[in-house]
Short mmCIF file of C-alpha atoms in Angstrom, two decimals:
data_model
loop_
_atom_site.label_atom_id
_atom_site.label_comp_id
_atom_site.label_asym_id
_atom_site.label_seq_id
_atom_site.Cartn_x
_atom_site.Cartn_y
_atom_site.Cartn_z
CA MET V 1144 -1.95 20.19 -1.67
CA LYS V 1145 1.20 19.76 -3.75
CA ARG V 1146 1.06 19.19 -7.47
CA LEU V 1147 2.49 15.88 -8.68
CA GLU V 1148 4.07 15.62 -12.11
CA ILE V 1149 3.02 12.52 -14.04
CA PRO V 1150 5.53 11.15 -16.59
CA ARG V 1151 4.51 12.17 -20.09
CA GLU V 1152 4.30 8.59 -21.33
CA TYR V 1153 1.47 7.87 -18.88
CA LEU V 1154 -0.62 11.01 -19.25
CA GLU V 1155 -2.82 10.16 -22.23
CA LYS V 1156 -3.47 6.58 -21.13
CA PHE V 1157 -4.35 7.54 -17.57
CA ASN V 1158 -6.51 10.45 -18.75
CA VAL V 1159 -8.63 8.02 -20.77
CA SER V 1160 -8.83 5.54 -17.87
CA VAL V 1161 -9.96 8.14 -15.34
CA LYS V 1162 -12.59 9.53 -17.73
CA SER V 1163 -13.94 6.04 -18.36
CA ALA V 1164 -14.10 5.32 -14.64
CA VAL V 1165 -15.79 8.53 -13.48
CA SER V 1166 -18.32 8.53 -16.33
CA GLY V 1167 -19.35 4.94 -15.66
CA ASP V 1168 -20.07 2.98 -12.50
CA PRO V 1169 -18.98 5.04 -9.45
CA GLY V 1170 -18.00 1.76 -7.83
CA ILE V 1171 -15.05 1.38 -10.21
CA ILE V 1172 -12.92 3.98 -8.43
CA LYS V 1173 -13.88 2.53 -5.05
CA SER V 1174 -13.03 -1.00 -6.15
CA ALA V 1175 -9.64 0.03 -7.53
CA PHE V 1176 -8.28 1.78 -4.42
CA GLY V 1177 -11.14 2.95 -2.22
CA GLY V 1178 -11.50 6.31 -3.95
CA GLU V 1179 -14.55 8.54 -4.37
CA ILE V 1180 -15.68 10.49 -7.44
CA LEU V 1181 -15.55 14.27 -7.00
CA LYS V 1182 -18.72 16.33 -7.33
CA GLY V 1183 -18.81 19.30 -9.68
CA CYS V 1184 -15.77 18.26 -11.72
CA ILE V 1185 -14.29 15.24 -13.48
CA GLY V 1186 -11.96 13.40 -11.15
CA PHE V 1187 -11.63 11.54 -7.88
CA GLU V 1188 -10.01 11.63 -4.48
CA ALA V 1189 -8.47 8.77 -2.56
CA SER V 1190 -6.28 8.04 0.43
CA VAL V 1191 -3.79 5.21 -0.13
CA LEU V 1192 -1.10 4.23 2.40
CA GLY V 1193 -1.71 7.52 4.18
CA ILE V 1194 -1.23 9.69 1.08
CA LYS V 1195 -4.27 11.78 0.11
CA TYR V 1196 -4.67 12.27 -3.64
CA GLN V 1197 -6.93 14.43 -5.78
CA VAL V 1198 -6.99 13.70 -9.51
CA LEU V 1199 -8.63 16.07 -12.01
CA VAL V 1200 -9.06 15.50 -15.75
CA SER V 1201 -10.16 17.68 -18.65
CA ASP V 1202 -10.28 17.19 -22.40
CA ASP V 1203 -6.55 16.82 -22.84
CA SER V 1204 -4.95 17.05 -19.42
CA LEU V 1205 -4.65 15.22 -16.13
CA GLU V 1206 -3.61 16.91 -12.90
CA VAL V 1207 -2.67 15.15 -9.67
CA PHE V 1208 -2.39 16.80 -6.26
CA PHE V 1209 -1.42 15.15 -2.98
CA ILE V 1210 -0.78 15.58 0.72
CA ASP V 1211 1.60 13.20 2.47
CA PRO V 1212 2.06 13.65 6.23
CA LEU V 1213 5.44 11.92 5.87
CA GLU V 1214 6.42 14.37 3.09
CA ARG V 1215 7.75 11.65 0.82
CA ASP V 1216 7.26 12.89 -2.72
CA VAL V 1217 8.97 9.78 -4.13
CA ASP V 1218 6.36 7.55 -2.49
CA ALA V 1219 3.54 9.66 -3.91
CA SER V 1220 5.07 9.52 -7.41
CA LYS V 1221 5.50 5.74 -7.34
CA LEU V 1222 2.17 4.92 -5.78
CA ILE V 1223 0.02 6.94 -8.18
CA ILE V 1224 1.32 4.82 -11.10
CA TYR V 1225 0.27 1.62 -9.32
CA MET V 1226 -3.10 3.19 -8.51
CA PHE V 1227 -3.67 3.85 -12.19
CA ASN V 1228 -2.57 0.29 -12.99
CA ALA V 1229 -5.17 -1.00 -10.51
CA LEU V 1230 -7.80 1.22 -12.13
CA GLU V 1231 -7.01 -0.19 -15.56
CA ARG V 1232 -7.28 -3.75 -14.24
CA VAL V 1233 -10.71 -3.04 -12.74
CA LEU V 1234 -11.87 -1.37 -15.97
CA ALA V 1235 -10.79 -4.53 -17.81
CA GLY V 1236 -12.89 -6.67 -15.46
CA ARG V 1237 -9.97 -8.04 -13.45
CA VAL V 1238 -11.50 -7.45 -10.03
CA ALA V 1239 -10.24 -9.36 -7.01
CA SER V 1240 -12.57 -11.41 -4.84
CA TYR V 1241 -11.56 -11.15 -1.18
CA GLY V 1242 -11.91 -13.42 1.83
CA ARG V 1243 -9.57 -16.02 0.40
CA ARG V 1244 -6.27 -17.47 1.61
CA LEU V 1245 -3.18 -15.67 2.82
CA VAL V 1246 0.03 -17.08 1.37
CA GLY V 1247 3.78 -16.46 1.48
CA ILE V 1248 5.37 -14.47 -1.30
CA ALA V 1249 6.93 -17.61 -2.81
CA GLN V 1250 3.42 -18.90 -3.58
CA LEU V 1251 2.56 -15.89 -5.72
CA LYS V 1252 3.20 -15.88 -9.44
CA GLY V 1253 6.93 -15.12 -9.85
CA GLY V 1254 7.29 -14.95 -6.07
CA SER V 1255 10.20 -17.37 -5.77
CA SER V 1256 12.46 -14.63 -7.13
CA ALA V 1257 11.23 -12.19 -4.47
CA GLN V 1258 12.17 -14.04 -1.29
CA LEU V 1259 15.28 -11.96 -0.66
CA TYR V 1260 13.12 -8.81 -0.72
CA GLU V 1261 10.72 -10.46 1.72
CA LYS V 1262 13.56 -11.42 4.08
CA ARG V 1263 14.90 -7.87 4.08
CA MET V 1264 11.46 -6.48 4.99
CA ILE V 1265 10.99 -9.04 7.77
CA ASN V 1266 14.42 -8.27 9.25
CA TYR V 1267 13.64 -4.56 9.14
CA LEU V 1268 10.38 -5.07 11.04
CA ALA V 1269 11.99 -7.40 13.60
CA VAL V 1270 14.73 -4.87 14.40
CA GLU V 1271 12.88 -1.57 14.19
CA MET V 1272 9.64 -2.68 15.87
CA ASP V 1273 11.31 -4.51 18.76
CA GLY V 1274 9.74 -3.29 22.00
CA SER V 1275 6.87 -1.59 20.17
CA GLY V 1276 3.75 -0.59 22.08
CA ILE V 1277 0.38 -1.81 20.80
CA PRO V 1278 -1.47 1.55 21.22
CA GLU V 1279 1.16 3.31 19.10
CA VAL V 1280 1.14 0.45 16.57
CA GLU V 1281 -2.62 0.84 16.19
CA ARG V 1282 -2.29 4.58 15.60
CA ALA V 1283 0.37 3.95 12.95
CA VAL V 1284 -1.81 1.31 11.27
CA ASN V 1285 -4.74 3.73 11.19
CA ALA V 1286 -2.54 6.44 9.65
CA LEU V 1287 -1.50 3.93 6.99
CA GLY V 1288 -5.12 3.11 6.17
CA GLY V 1289 -4.98 -0.43 7.54
CA ARG V 1290 -6.71 -2.23 10.38
CA MET V 1291 -5.56 -4.25 13.36
CA ILE V 1292 -6.56 -7.92 13.20
CA SER V 1293 -6.50 -10.75 15.71
CA HIS V 1294 -3.79 -13.39 15.49
CA GLN V 1295 -3.53 -16.59 17.50
CA THR V 1296 0.12 -16.19 18.47
CA ALA V 1297 1.47 -12.80 17.34
CA THR V 1298 1.97 -9.86 19.70
CA TRP V 1299 0.17 -7.71 17.15
CA SER V 1300 -0.87 -7.94 13.52
CA PHE V 1301 -2.54 -5.80 10.90
CA GLU V 1302 -3.86 -5.96 7.37
CA VAL V 1303 -3.85 -3.32 4.66
CA ASN V 1304 -5.45 -3.42 1.22
CA PRO V 1305 -4.04 -0.43 -0.67
CA LEU V 1306 -5.02 -1.57 -4.17
CA ASN V 1307 -7.51 -4.01 -5.62
CA GLY V 1308 -5.83 -7.40 -5.52
CA VAL V 1309 -3.02 -6.30 -3.18
CA ARG V 1310 -3.76 -7.46 0.38
CA ILE V 1311 -0.89 -7.48 2.86
CA MET V 1312 -0.93 -8.99 6.37
CA VAL V 1313 1.88 -8.24 8.81
CA ALA V 1314 2.39 -10.11 12.08
CA PHE V 1315 4.98 -9.36 14.76
CA TRP V 1316 6.23 -11.44 17.68
CA GLN V 1317 7.99 -9.65 20.52
CA GLY V 1318 11.17 -11.43 21.55
CA GLU V 1319 11.81 -12.48 25.14
CA ASP V 1320 14.17 -14.62 27.24
CA GLY V 1321 16.98 -14.27 24.73
CA ILE V 1322 14.77 -15.08 21.74
CA PRO V 1323 14.87 -12.22 19.18
CA SER V 1324 11.74 -10.57 17.84
CA GLY V 1325 10.33 -11.86 14.58
CA ALA V 1326 7.81 -10.94 11.91
CA SER V 1327 6.00 -12.37 8.93
CA ILE V 1328 4.38 -10.92 5.81
CA LEU V 1329 1.59 -12.74 4.01
CA PHE V 1330 -0.40 -11.86 0.90
CA GLY V 1331 -3.91 -12.46 -0.33
CA ASP V 1332 -3.79 -15.07 -3.08
CA GLU V 1333 -6.43 -13.13 -5.04
CA SER V 1334 -3.52 -11.25 -6.64
CA ILE V 1335 -2.90 -14.42 -8.66
CA ASP V 1336 -6.38 -14.27 -10.20
CA VAL V 1337 -6.03 -10.67 -11.35
CA ASP V 1338 -2.45 -11.29 -12.51
CA ILE V 1339 -0.63 -8.50 -10.68
CA PRO V 1340 3.10 -8.47 -11.54
CA ILE V 1341 5.28 -9.58 -8.65
CA GLU V 1342 7.44 -6.47 -9.15
CA GLU V 1343 4.42 -4.29 -8.39
CA ILE V 1344 3.55 -6.30 -5.29
CA ILE V 1345 7.14 -6.02 -4.01
CA VAL V 1346 7.32 -2.25 -4.45
CA VAL V 1347 3.91 -1.64 -2.84
CA THR V 1348 4.80 -3.95 0.06
CA GLU V 1349 8.16 -2.25 0.63
CA MET V 1350 6.40 1.10 0.65
CA THR V 1351 3.80 -0.26 3.08
CA ILE V 1352 6.40 -1.55 5.54
CA ASP V 1353 8.62 1.51 5.34
CA ARG V 1354 5.73 3.94 5.78
CA PHE V 1355 4.25 1.92 8.65
CA VAL V 1356 7.52 2.04 10.59
CA GLU V 1357 7.87 5.77 9.92
CA PHE V 1358 4.29 6.43 11.06
CA TYR V 1359 5.08 4.45 14.21
CA ARG V 1360 8.13 6.60 14.85
CA ARG V 1361 6.06 9.74 14.40
CA VAL V 1362 3.35 8.74 16.88
CA SER V 1363 5.72 7.17 19.44
CA GLY V 1364 8.63 9.61 19.21
CA ARG V 1365 10.94 6.66 18.77
CA LYS V 1366 14.28 6.93 16.98
CA PRO V 1367 15.62 4.36 14.48
CA LYS V 1368 17.30 1.41 16.19
CA LEU V 1369 19.60 0.34 13.37
CA PHE V 1370 18.11 1.40 10.02
CA ARG V 1371 16.80 4.85 9.18
CA SER V 1372 14.80 3.43 6.29
CA LEU V 1373 14.07 0.12 4.58
CA TYR V 1374 15.63 1.58 1.44
CA LEU V 1375 19.06 2.15 3.02
#
């Protein structure tokens, strides 16, 4: 595992949060991001968007280690901050209740300002996943930590719930007879109840889409069609 440096301004706050979580209800870590408390030491392990983390705390320090099969250190550095944010929300009692509606990004709090980001992600999926095979899609979804779901009209669709209150559903329609491929991204409206900033939802969603496409390329051997990455 590689060691991940946490910005100094977060260390003390996150150290306190992790200690509170692991010394209390073991379900707190699981609720926040599906993690499990480690035995024999103070800390936890979790796999989020395909990145495996191990977090250890002591009296005055916090250490984070990770393994990313895509070898994207930037993703690991960004995501751990949002994981800690989710942990702090759960500790404060802001726990999402699932099984509710899926909505477009414009219906989320502050989402009207995020529609250009949504359009860019949808275009990326439509181009890069054109002609995708369902078996390879399923393998990529599993690597991401998501699950395939049924959809009445889509060629394939999946859902991933990387953090408490962040539920993302992706659907893809294969183009035919001159009609281009298309995609949609919907979100669980429970994020409104726990008041997750739209900026956080955007970044986590971008990371989800970009990593999913890269996992698909890895399992299928496929090369980029037009864009090497969502970020370029």
